[in-house]
Tab-separated table of C-alpha atoms (C1' of nucleotides) in Angstrom:
chain	number	residue	atom	x	y	z
D	1	MET	CA	-51.336	-38.908	-72.511
D	2	GLN	CA	-50.061	-39.829	-75.893
D	3	ASN	CA	-46.506	-41.121	-76.092
D	4	LEU	CA	-45.400	-40.084	-72.637
D	5	THR	CA	-43.340	-42.416	-70.489
D	6	PRO	CA	-44.728	-43.004	-66.996
D	7	LEU	CA	-41.990	-40.776	-65.567
D	8	SER	CA	-42.911	-37.766	-67.681
D	9	ALA	CA	-46.615	-38.487	-67.447
D	10	GLN	CA	-46.406	-38.333	-63.675
D	11	PHE	CA	-44.508	-35.068	-63.796
D	12	VAL	CA	-46.970	-33.546	-66.242
D	13	ALA	CA	-49.959	-34.682	-64.211
D	14	HIS	CA	-48.483	-33.215	-61.045
D	15	PHE	CA	-47.975	-29.836	-62.679
D	16	GLY	CA	-51.525	-29.993	-63.856
D	17	GLU	CA	-52.811	-30.590	-60.367
D	18	MET	CA	-50.609	-27.941	-58.787
D	19	GLY	CA	-51.341	-25.415	-61.508
D	20	SER	CA	-54.323	-23.887	-59.803
D	21	ARG	CA	-52.406	-23.416	-56.545
D	22	TRP	CA	-49.680	-21.677	-58.488
D	23	GLY	CA	-52.035	-19.295	-60.207
D	24	ILE	CA	-51.960	-20.882	-63.628
D	25	ASN	CA	-54.505	-23.399	-64.795
D	26	ARG	CA	-54.252	-27.127	-65.232
D	27	THR	CA	-53.665	-26.992	-68.959
D	28	VAL	CA	-50.983	-24.354	-68.694
D	29	GLY	CA	-49.258	-26.314	-65.946
D	30	GLN	CA	-49.202	-29.456	-68.046
D	31	ILE	CA	-47.953	-27.696	-71.133
D	32	TYR	CA	-45.137	-26.169	-69.146
D	33	ALA	CA	-44.167	-29.480	-67.565
D	34	LEU	CA	-44.059	-31.131	-70.951
D	35	ILE	CA	-41.833	-28.442	-72.404
D	36	PHE	CA	-39.612	-28.463	-69.350
D	37	VAL	CA	-38.726	-32.134	-69.590
D	38	SER	CA	-38.451	-32.194	-73.340
D	39	GLU	CA	-34.968	-32.284	-74.773
D	40	LYS	CA	-35.869	-30.539	-78.000
D	41	PRO	CA	-38.228	-27.609	-78.506
D	42	LEU	CA	-41.862	-28.515	-79.180
D	43	ASN	CA	-44.433	-26.979	-81.478
D	44	ALA	CA	-48.052	-26.434	-80.639
D	45	ASP	CA	-49.276	-29.439	-82.552
D	46	GLU	CA	-46.880	-31.761	-80.817
D	47	ILE	CA	-48.101	-30.440	-77.501
D	48	ALA	CA	-51.776	-30.708	-78.424
D	49	ASP	CA	-51.101	-34.198	-79.594
D	50	ALA	CA	-49.137	-35.328	-76.561
D	51	LEU	CA	-51.568	-33.894	-74.028
D	52	GLU	CA	-54.730	-34.391	-76.050
D	53	PHE	CA	-55.809	-30.774	-75.767
D	54	SER	CA	-57.450	-28.771	-78.506
D	55	ARG	CA	-55.084	-26.806	-80.643
D	56	SER	CA	-56.640	-23.508	-79.538
D	57	ASN	CA	-56.220	-24.367	-75.913
D	58	VAL	CA	-52.541	-24.978	-76.485
D	59	SER	CA	-52.258	-21.671	-78.254
D	60	ILE	CA	-53.758	-19.830	-75.326
D	61	GLY	CA	-51.624	-21.777	-72.884
D	62	LEU	CA	-48.447	-20.928	-74.748
D	63	LYS	CA	-49.371	-17.260	-74.769
D	64	GLU	CA	-49.830	-17.439	-71.034
D	65	LEU	CA	-46.490	-19.188	-70.527
D	66	GLN	CA	-44.771	-16.615	-72.688
D	67	SER	CA	-46.292	-13.815	-70.653
D	68	TRP	CA	-44.780	-15.449	-67.568
D	69	ARG	CA	-41.475	-15.754	-69.426
D	70	LEU	CA	-41.501	-19.454	-68.648
D	71	VAL	CA	-41.068	-20.517	-72.241
D	72	LYS	CA	-39.006	-19.111	-75.041
D	73	LEU	CA	-40.018	-19.001	-78.659
D	74	ARG	CA	-37.590	-20.626	-81.041
D	75	HIS	CA	-37.536	-21.009	-84.766
D	76	ILE	CA	-36.137	-24.049	-86.413
D	77	ALA	CA	-34.455	-23.739	-89.783
D	78	GLY	CA	-36.640	-24.878	-92.664
D	79	ASP	CA	-39.749	-25.119	-90.505
D	80	ARG	CA	-42.384	-22.429	-90.376
D	81	ARG	CA	-43.913	-23.534	-87.133
D	82	GLU	CA	-43.111	-21.947	-83.823
D	83	TYR	CA	-41.222	-24.050	-81.339
D	84	PHE	CA	-41.069	-23.560	-77.613
D	85	GLU	CA	-38.551	-24.486	-74.973
D	86	ALA	CA	-37.825	-23.732	-71.334
D	87	PRO	CA	-34.553	-21.989	-70.428
D	88	GLN	CA	-31.808	-24.468	-69.732
D	89	ASP	CA	-30.636	-22.824	-66.558
D	90	VAL	CA	-33.048	-23.444	-63.698
D	91	TRP	CA	-31.782	-20.346	-61.906
D	92	GLU	CA	-32.848	-18.281	-64.844
D	93	ILE	CA	-36.270	-19.858	-64.658
D	94	PHE	CA	-36.459	-19.118	-60.971
D	95	LYS	CA	-35.493	-15.494	-61.486
D	96	ASN	CA	-37.913	-14.952	-64.341
D	97	LEU	CA	-40.701	-16.408	-62.336
D	98	ALA	CA	-39.893	-14.381	-59.259
D	99	GLU	CA	-39.650	-11.182	-61.277
D	100	GLU	CA	-42.917	-11.802	-62.992
D	101	ARG	CA	-44.691	-12.654	-59.773
D	102	ARG	CA	-43.380	-9.535	-58.222
D	103	ARG	CA	-44.575	-7.431	-61.102
D	104	ARG	CA	-48.057	-8.893	-60.937
D	105	GLU	CA	-48.601	-9.695	-57.309
D	106	ILE	CA	-46.560	-7.187	-55.385
D	107	ASP	CA	-45.898	-4.003	-57.309
D	108	PRO	CA	-49.576	-3.047	-57.619
D	109	THR	CA	-49.949	-3.324	-53.865
D	110	LEU	CA	-46.833	-1.312	-53.325
D	111	SER	CA	-48.212	1.586	-55.333
D	112	MET	CA	-51.556	1.389	-53.617
D	113	LEU	CA	-49.777	1.592	-50.282
D	114	ARG	CA	-47.592	4.458	-51.408
D	115	ALA	CA	-50.704	6.365	-52.360
D	116	ALA	CA	-52.316	5.553	-49.028
D	117	MET	CA	-49.279	6.960	-47.201
D	118	LEU	CA	-49.936	10.353	-48.724
D	119	GLU	CA	-53.493	10.677	-47.455
D	120	THR	CA	-54.258	12.554	-44.280
D	121	PRO	CA	-56.009	10.277	-41.812
D	122	GLY	CA	-59.451	11.600	-40.901
D	123	ASN	CA	-59.852	10.137	-37.431
D	124	GLU	CA	-58.311	7.880	-34.845
D	125	ALA	CA	-59.266	4.635	-36.635
D	126	ASP	CA	-57.889	5.960	-39.881
D	127	GLN	CA	-54.676	6.884	-38.189
D	128	TYR	CA	-54.275	3.322	-36.964
D	129	ALA	CA	-55.157	1.903	-40.361
D	130	GLN	CA	-52.540	4.087	-41.970
D	131	SER	CA	-49.891	3.023	-39.480
D	132	ARG	CA	-50.632	-0.620	-40.328
D	133	MET	CA	-50.367	0.124	-44.020
D	134	LYS	CA	-47.067	1.789	-43.347
D	135	GLN	CA	-45.736	-1.311	-41.627
D	136	MET	CA	-46.840	-3.403	-44.557
D	137	HIS	CA	-45.332	-0.968	-46.998
D	138	GLU	CA	-41.982	-0.984	-45.249
D	139	LEU	CA	-41.817	-4.748	-45.154
D	140	ILE	CA	-42.687	-5.167	-48.791
D	141	GLU	CA	-40.381	-2.388	-49.877
D	142	LEU	CA	-37.503	-3.871	-47.918
D	143	SER	CA	-37.975	-7.389	-49.171
D	144	SER	CA	-38.419	-6.374	-52.727
D	145	THR	CA	-35.410	-4.113	-52.980
D	146	TRP	CA	-33.506	-6.894	-51.286
D	147	PHE	CA	-34.751	-9.250	-53.908
D	148	ASP	CA	-33.639	-6.853	-56.618
D	149	ASP	CA	-30.188	-6.800	-55.148
D	150	VAL	CA	-29.867	-10.510	-54.679
D	151	GLN	CA	-31.119	-11.131	-58.149
D	152	ARG	CA	-28.141	-9.329	-59.521
D	153	LEU	CA	-25.752	-11.780	-57.896
D	154	SER	CA	-24.346	-14.508	-60.085
D	155	PRO	CA	-25.958	-17.918	-59.685
D	156	GLU	CA	-22.751	-19.098	-58.037
D	157	THR	CA	-22.715	-16.352	-55.432
D	158	LEU	CA	-26.388	-16.853	-54.826
D	159	ALA	CA	-25.973	-20.577	-54.363
D	160	ARG	CA	-23.078	-19.905	-52.027
D	161	LEU	CA	-25.199	-17.515	-49.984
D	162	MET	CA	-27.954	-20.066	-49.773
D	163	ARG	CA	-25.725	-22.934	-48.774
D	164	MET	CA	-24.497	-20.718	-46.022
D	165	GLY	CA	-27.917	-20.824	-44.409
D	166	SER	CA	-28.311	-19.374	-40.984
D	167	SER	CA	-24.597	-18.988	-40.498
D	168	VAL	CA	-24.927	-15.677	-42.324
D	169	LYS	CA	-25.664	-14.315	-38.897
D	170	THR	CA	-22.117	-15.055	-37.775
D	171	VAL	CA	-20.755	-13.349	-40.856
D	172	LEU	CA	-23.016	-10.398	-40.340
D	173	ASP	CA	-21.893	-10.031	-36.751
D	174	MET	CA	-18.304	-10.294	-37.840
D	175	THR	CA	-18.769	-7.576	-40.429
D	176	ASP	CA	-20.381	-5.314	-37.896
D	177	LYS	CA	-17.426	-5.697	-35.636
D	178	LEU	CA	-14.973	-4.923	-38.422
D	179	LYS	CA	-16.993	-1.916	-39.507
D	180	SER	CA	-17.186	-0.533	-36.017
D	181	VAL	CA	-13.441	-0.911	-35.630
D	182	GLY	CA	-12.997	0.906	-38.930
D	183	ARG	CA	-15.298	3.673	-37.802
D	184	ARG	CA	-13.501	4.055	-34.510
D	185	LYS	CA	-10.149	4.249	-36.254
D	186	ALA	CA	-11.334	6.834	-38.771
D	187	ALA	CA	-13.275	9.200	-36.531
D	188	GLY	CA	-15.514	9.311	-33.443
D	189	ASP	CA	-18.840	7.518	-32.966
D	190	GLU	CA	-21.920	8.970	-34.656
X	1	MET	CA	-68.893	-0.744	-47.610
X	2	GLN	CA	-70.573	0.147	-44.396
X	3	ASN	CA	-68.759	2.517	-42.078
X	4	LEU	CA	-65.386	2.378	-43.737
X	5	THR	CA	-63.346	5.518	-44.241
X	6	PRO	CA	-62.160	6.084	-47.806
X	7	LEU	CA	-58.645	5.103	-46.768
X	8	SER	CA	-59.648	1.693	-45.430
X	9	ALA	CA	-62.217	1.165	-48.146
X	10	GLN	CA	-59.525	1.598	-50.767
X	11	PHE	CA	-57.242	-0.843	-48.991
X	12	VAL	CA	-60.006	-3.408	-48.617
X	13	ALA	CA	-61.030	-3.073	-52.249
X	14	HIS	CA	-57.458	-3.532	-53.410
X	15	PHE	CA	-57.072	-6.740	-51.442
X	16	GLY	CA	-60.299	-7.934	-52.948
X	17	GLU	CA	-59.031	-7.302	-56.445
X	18	MET	CA	-55.622	-8.848	-55.808
X	19	GLY	CA	-57.078	-11.826	-53.979
X	20	SER	CA	-57.417	-13.999	-57.034
X	21	ARG	CA	-53.821	-13.361	-58.063
X	22	TRP	CA	-52.722	-14.357	-54.592
X	23	GLY	CA	-54.675	-17.587	-54.572
X	24	ILE	CA	-57.429	-16.517	-52.238
X	25	ASN	CA	-60.750	-15.177	-53.366
X	26	ARG	CA	-62.118	-11.680	-53.372
X	27	THR	CA	-64.139	-12.106	-50.213
X	28	VAL	CA	-61.278	-13.631	-48.277
X	29	GLY	CA	-58.964	-10.862	-49.414
X	30	GLN	CA	-61.344	-8.192	-48.255
X	31	ILE	CA	-61.983	-9.836	-44.924
X	32	TYR	CA	-58.275	-10.047	-44.309
X	33	ALA	CA	-57.672	-6.448	-45.251
X	34	LEU	CA	-60.397	-5.308	-42.917
X	35	ILE	CA	-58.996	-7.263	-40.018
X	36	PHE	CA	-55.480	-6.116	-40.789
X	37	VAL	CA	-56.263	-2.420	-40.504
X	38	SER	CA	-58.595	-2.769	-37.576
X	39	GLU	CA	-57.250	-1.724	-34.219
X	40	LYS	CA	-59.423	-4.065	-32.219
X	41	PRO	CA	-60.369	-7.661	-33.011
X	42	LEU	CA	-63.532	-8.114	-35.039
X	43	ASN	CA	-66.271	-10.708	-34.854
X	44	ALA	CA	-67.954	-12.309	-37.799
X	45	ASP	CA	-71.054	-10.147	-37.599
X	46	GLU	CA	-69.060	-6.952	-37.588
X	47	ILE	CA	-67.228	-8.160	-40.675
X	48	ALA	CA	-70.389	-9.243	-42.484
X	49	ASP	CA	-71.869	-5.903	-41.612
X	50	ALA	CA	-68.906	-3.804	-42.703
X	51	LEU	CA	-68.379	-5.614	-46.001
X	52	GLU	CA	-72.005	-6.461	-46.681
X	53	PHE	CA	-71.358	-10.168	-47.130
X	54	SER	CA	-73.621	-12.927	-45.903
X	55	ARG	CA	-72.796	-14.273	-42.501
X	56	SER	CA	-72.007	-17.727	-43.920
X	57	ASN	CA	-69.624	-16.312	-46.454
X	58	VAL	CA	-67.730	-14.590	-43.663
X	59	SER	CA	-67.621	-17.822	-41.720
X	60	ILE	CA	-66.082	-19.648	-44.657
X	61	GLY	CA	-63.655	-16.803	-45.291
X	62	LEU	CA	-62.493	-16.791	-41.696
X	63	LYS	CA	-61.885	-20.527	-41.801
X	64	GLU	CA	-59.778	-20.018	-44.883
X	65	LEU	CA	-57.786	-17.216	-43.270
X	66	GLN	CA	-57.204	-19.339	-40.193
X	67	SER	CA	-55.942	-22.181	-42.347
X	68	TRP	CA	-53.421	-19.735	-43.807
X	69	ARG	CA	-52.538	-18.600	-40.287
X	70	LEU	CA	-53.270	-15.061	-41.366
X	71	VAL	CA	-55.718	-14.387	-38.558
X	72	LYS	CA	-55.737	-15.399	-34.942
X	73	LEU	CA	-58.789	-16.294	-32.963
X	74	ARG	CA	-59.294	-14.290	-29.804
X	75	HIS	CA	-61.855	-14.401	-27.070
X	76	ILE	CA	-63.031	-11.334	-25.320
X	77	ALA	CA	-64.045	-11.508	-21.667
X	78	GLY	CA	-67.781	-11.573	-21.166
X	79	ASP	CA	-68.513	-12.105	-24.862
X	80	ARG	CA	-69.258	-15.473	-26.322
X	81	ARG	CA	-68.520	-14.512	-29.875
X	82	GLU	CA	-65.253	-15.265	-31.572
X	83	TYR	CA	-63.054	-12.346	-32.448
X	84	PHE	CA	-60.309	-12.267	-35.030
X	85	GLU	CA	-57.183	-10.222	-35.421
X	86	ALA	CA	-54.019	-10.191	-37.503
X	87	PRO	CA	-50.660	-10.610	-35.767
X	88	GLN	CA	-49.182	-7.280	-34.760
X	89	ASP	CA	-45.733	-8.021	-36.111
X	90	VAL	CA	-45.651	-7.868	-39.902
X	91	TRP	CA	-42.576	-10.113	-39.959
X	92	GLU	CA	-44.559	-12.766	-38.235
X	93	ILE	CA	-47.250	-12.412	-40.877
X	94	PHE	CA	-44.667	-12.693	-43.598
X	95	LYS	CA	-43.171	-15.808	-42.101
X	96	ASN	CA	-46.506	-17.509	-41.531
X	97	LEU	CA	-47.516	-16.804	-45.070
X	98	ALA	CA	-44.258	-18.026	-46.513
X	99	GLU	CA	-44.371	-21.199	-44.440
X	100	GLU	CA	-47.923	-21.931	-45.446
X	101	ARG	CA	-47.220	-21.295	-49.098
X	102	ARG	CA	-44.270	-23.572	-48.953
X	103	ARG	CA	-46.289	-26.321	-47.347
X	104	ARG	CA	-49.005	-26.080	-49.983
X	105	GLU	CA	-47.208	-25.030	-53.116
X	106	ILE	CA	-43.722	-26.441	-52.846
X	107	ASP	CA	-43.525	-29.463	-50.561
X	108	PRO	CA	-45.860	-31.625	-52.650
X	109	THR	CA	-43.710	-30.966	-55.700
X	110	LEU	CA	-40.596	-31.745	-53.758
X	111	SER	CA	-41.891	-35.181	-52.822
X	112	MET	CA	-43.046	-35.884	-56.327
X	113	LEU	CA	-39.569	-35.029	-57.561
X	114	ARG	CA	-37.911	-37.116	-54.902
X	115	ALA	CA	-39.985	-40.082	-56.020
X	116	ALA	CA	-39.118	-39.401	-59.651
X	117	MET	CA	-35.408	-39.456	-58.791
X	118	LEU	CA	-35.734	-43.053	-57.663
X	119	GLU	CA	-37.160	-44.356	-60.913
X	120	THR	CA	-34.924	-45.939	-63.505
X	121	PRO	CA	-35.214	-44.074	-66.788
X	122	GLY	CA	-36.435	-46.344	-69.529
X	123	ASN	CA	-34.915	-44.656	-72.554
X	124	GLU	CA	-32.922	-41.679	-73.738
X	125	ALA	CA	-35.809	-39.214	-73.479
X	126	ASP	CA	-36.628	-40.432	-70.007
X	127	GLN	CA	-33.045	-39.988	-69.007
X	128	TYR	CA	-33.125	-36.378	-70.106
X	129	ALA	CA	-36.450	-35.795	-68.369
X	130	GLN	CA	-35.042	-37.163	-65.168
X	131	SER	CA	-31.974	-34.960	-65.378
X	132	ARG	CA	-34.248	-31.931	-65.736
X	133	MET	CA	-36.272	-33.018	-62.752
X	134	LYS	CA	-33.066	-33.390	-60.814
X	135	GLN	CA	-32.066	-29.829	-61.616
X	136	MET	CA	-35.443	-28.631	-60.467
X	137	HIS	CA	-35.255	-30.716	-57.349
X	138	GLU	CA	-31.862	-29.366	-56.399
X	139	LEU	CA	-32.930	-25.783	-56.861
X	140	ILE	CA	-36.075	-26.160	-54.824
X	141	GLU	CA	-34.334	-28.130	-52.119
X	142	LEU	CA	-31.590	-25.555	-51.852
X	143	SER	CA	-33.906	-22.583	-51.699
X	144	SER	CA	-36.238	-24.145	-49.249
X	145	THR	CA	-33.645	-25.290	-46.754
X	146	TRP	CA	-32.168	-21.833	-47.095
X	147	PHE	CA	-35.542	-20.416	-46.320
X	148	ASP	CA	-35.823	-22.630	-43.261
X	149	ASP	CA	-32.509	-21.337	-42.036
X	150	VAL	CA	-33.207	-17.706	-42.679
X	151	GLN	CA	-36.571	-18.008	-41.049
X	152	ARG	CA	-34.896	-18.875	-37.809
X	153	LEU	CA	-33.046	-15.589	-37.759
X	154	SER	CA	-34.479	-12.851	-35.563
X	155	PRO	CA	-36.428	-10.161	-37.408
X	156	GLU	CA	-33.584	-7.765	-36.636
X	157	THR	CA	-30.906	-9.979	-38.152
X	158	LEU	CA	-33.106	-10.660	-41.113
X	159	ALA	CA	-33.775	-6.984	-41.673
X	160	ARG	CA	-30.065	-6.321	-41.381
X	161	LEU	CA	-29.306	-8.976	-43.968
X	162	MET	CA	-31.856	-7.492	-46.302
X	163	ARG	CA	-30.681	-3.944	-45.930
X	164	MET	CA	-27.275	-5.221	-46.825
X	165	GLY	CA	-28.507	-6.055	-50.300
X	166	SER	CA	-26.017	-7.080	-52.878
X	167	SER	CA	-23.090	-6.127	-50.732
X	168	VAL	CA	-23.404	-9.577	-49.181
X	169	LYS	CA	-21.163	-10.646	-52.003
X	170	THR	CA	-18.299	-8.616	-50.581
X	171	VAL	CA	-18.850	-10.153	-47.194
X	172	LEU	CA	-19.035	-13.599	-48.679
X	173	ASP	CA	-15.789	-13.077	-50.524
X	174	MET	CA	-14.175	-11.778	-47.401
X	175	THR	CA	-15.285	-14.791	-45.433
X	176	ASP	CA	-13.943	-17.102	-48.091
X	177	LYS	CA	-10.602	-15.429	-47.868
X	178	LEU	CA	-10.526	-15.711	-44.100
X	179	LYS	CA	-11.592	-19.330	-44.247
X	180	SER	CA	-8.959	-20.217	-46.790
X	181	VAL	CA	-6.282	-18.583	-44.671
X	182	GLY	CA	-7.525	-20.581	-41.705
X	183	ARG	CA	-7.383	-23.768	-43.715
X	184	ARG	CA	-3.923	-23.090	-44.935
X	185	LYS	CA	-2.723	-22.409	-41.422
X	186	ALA	CA	-4.354	-25.534	-40.005
X	187	ALA	CA	-3.534	-28.145	-42.645
X	188	GLY	CA	-3.240	-28.677	-46.424
X	189	ASP	CA	-5.895	-28.146	-49.094
X	190	GLU	CA	-8.675	-30.735	-49.520
K	1	DT	C1'	-50.290	-11.559	-105.725
K	2	DC	C1'	-52.116	-16.115	-104.503
K	3	DG	C1'	-52.480	-20.319	-101.955
K	4	DT	C1'	-51.465	-22.793	-98.066
K	5	DA	C1'	-49.609	-23.725	-93.500
K	6	DT	C1'	-50.002	-21.977	-89.138
K	7	DT	C1'	-51.649	-19.267	-85.355
K	8	DT	C1'	-55.202	-16.585	-83.105
K	9	DT	C1'	-59.743	-15.122	-81.948
K	10	DC	C1'	-64.306	-15.800	-80.599
K	11	DA	C1'	-68.868	-17.420	-79.249
K	12	DC	C1'	-70.537	-21.009	-76.916
K	13	DA	C1'	-70.674	-25.157	-73.808
K	14	DA	C1'	-68.819	-27.352	-69.805
K	15	DA	C1'	-66.757	-27.266	-65.502
K	16	DT	C1'	-65.489	-25.118	-61.475
K	17	DT	C1'	-65.822	-21.898	-57.792
K	18	DA	C1'	-68.215	-18.399	-54.952
K	19	DT	C1'	-72.240	-16.815	-52.462
K	20	DT	C1'	-76.429	-17.165	-50.220
K	21	DG	C1'	-80.356	-18.237	-46.935
K	22	DA	C1'	-82.108	-21.660	-44.298
K	23	DA	C1'	-81.479	-25.435	-41.472
K	24	DA	C1'	-78.455	-28.009	-38.395
K	25	DA	C1'	-74.974	-28.227	-35.056
K	26	DT	C1'	-72.416	-26.429	-31.348
K	27	DT	C1'	-71.590	-23.911	-27.220
K	28	DA	C1'	-72.104	-21.887	-22.731
K	29	DG	C1'	-74.683	-20.517	-19.240
K	30	DA	C1'	-79.187	-20.866	-16.403
Q	1	DT	C1'	-80.917	-30.626	-19.132
Q	2	DC	C1'	-82.872	-26.787	-21.523
Q	3	DT	C1'	-82.477	-22.402	-23.882
Q	4	DA	C1'	-80.690	-18.977	-26.531
Q	5	DA	C1'	-76.705	-17.178	-28.793
Q	6	DT	C1'	-73.507	-18.232	-32.121
Q	7	DT	C1'	-71.204	-20.798	-35.693
Q	8	DT	C1'	-71.200	-24.189	-39.354
Q	9	DT	C1'	-73.013	-26.905	-43.013
Q	10	DC	C1'	-75.507	-27.616	-47.081
Q	11	DA	C1'	-78.165	-27.468	-51.268
Q	12	DA	C1'	-79.352	-24.135	-54.606
Q	13	DT	C1'	-78.017	-20.676	-57.650
Q	14	DA	C1'	-74.994	-17.158	-59.467
Q	15	DA	C1'	-70.723	-15.891	-61.273
Q	16	DT	C1'	-66.445	-16.924	-63.146
Q	17	DT	C1'	-63.165	-19.585	-65.507
Q	18	DT	C1'	-61.755	-23.084	-68.730
Q	19	DG	C1'	-61.871	-25.638	-73.003
Q	20	DT	C1'	-63.585	-26.333	-77.700
Q	21	DG	C1'	-64.404	-26.123	-82.762
Q	22	DA	C1'	-65.017	-23.179	-86.366
Q	23	DA	C1'	-63.905	-19.067	-88.512
Q	24	DA	C1'	-60.729	-15.295	-89.117
Q	25	DA	C1'	-56.261	-13.537	-89.341
Q	26	DT	C1'	-51.473	-13.884	-90.231
Q	27	DA	C1'	-47.160	-15.242	-92.378
Q	28	DC	C1'	-44.511	-17.084	-95.855
Q	29	DG	C1'	-42.971	-19.115	-100.171
Q	30	DA	C1'	-44.059	-19.713	-105.009
DNA sequence: TCGTATTTTCACAAATTATTGAAAATTAGA
DNA sequence: TCTAATTTTCAATAATTTGTGAAAATACGA
């Protein structure tokens, strides 16, 4: 790799290797890694040059990264070329990625399952199959609306929640107790 | 697909199509779907038969699913063949999957980043690159220890937490207030 | 509008991954 | 140990995905 320090080269190579596990390809992984660690935005030629990929390959890779919202297009005054950079805030990156994955990997399944819920099972086996699909549907629905909610929290709140770890349970229990007291004060049990 | 009701056939086909997005292949996706909606455990021949795959392909697919901990091997009395089933509890499935993904898709990156943190940056660009890697490392570390913690919660507690959605913030704030009162009572500020 | 810098598309070649049938290995009883 | 049922491996081929260079399209300033 042209011009890369060992530190960056290692990072780029790792992203290349992991790319396929992450559902992007080697090239795309490397391009992203390069952009991520670069202080200033890069143009396609710089990337092709640094990674020794063909210009067209870089073009396709950048399209792919844009579709994942992993890179942002930037224009630099007095330069016609398109420059790319990764968002500064890693939380933003995380959220974009999660959203995009959800859109591609989860939502289609959710609608398939919703449709399956509406069918009338034809026999005993079908009835079981549908009940399994229902369980899956509920789990996915729950976790994805939860994700929606959490996503709306500020990075600070989110980080706070995470640092809290499993002690959320204690808080949850505490809240329950308070709520039940409130309920008892206000009216009878439901 | 041999013997499958339209409902199951649709489900199986969907998992086949989504497979590649999820990092497994079409065959593996379909095999899993079939096992998931089946009331009783299935053996490899039944699967090959139902999906019209070669026996060897099914064997490879089942190995793959076992490595993901998505299917469990079961033996049936008086039958030498190996039978496979999916865990009953969808939360268990979710957790297994998440754990396995983490092991394969996140942990290797975490160690690469840890190693990168130890290097001494050679120049200004390297210094920036390392700071970016540090940001990434912190984010991943935080979310994965959080995941460890949350995973230890019972399915009920977890479901409760999720249903709570964004109102966790309120609870968090409340807790902070209580804690700060406690601190003030006990000693001075830190 | 033209000319040029830049990006994108596309057909093909290369590489990788999936699938198969047959052969080999394993397993459990007789 | 031998036999038969069952599972796994493997080499071949098929299918899919990735990467390239050249050509086409686009965008912008003169």
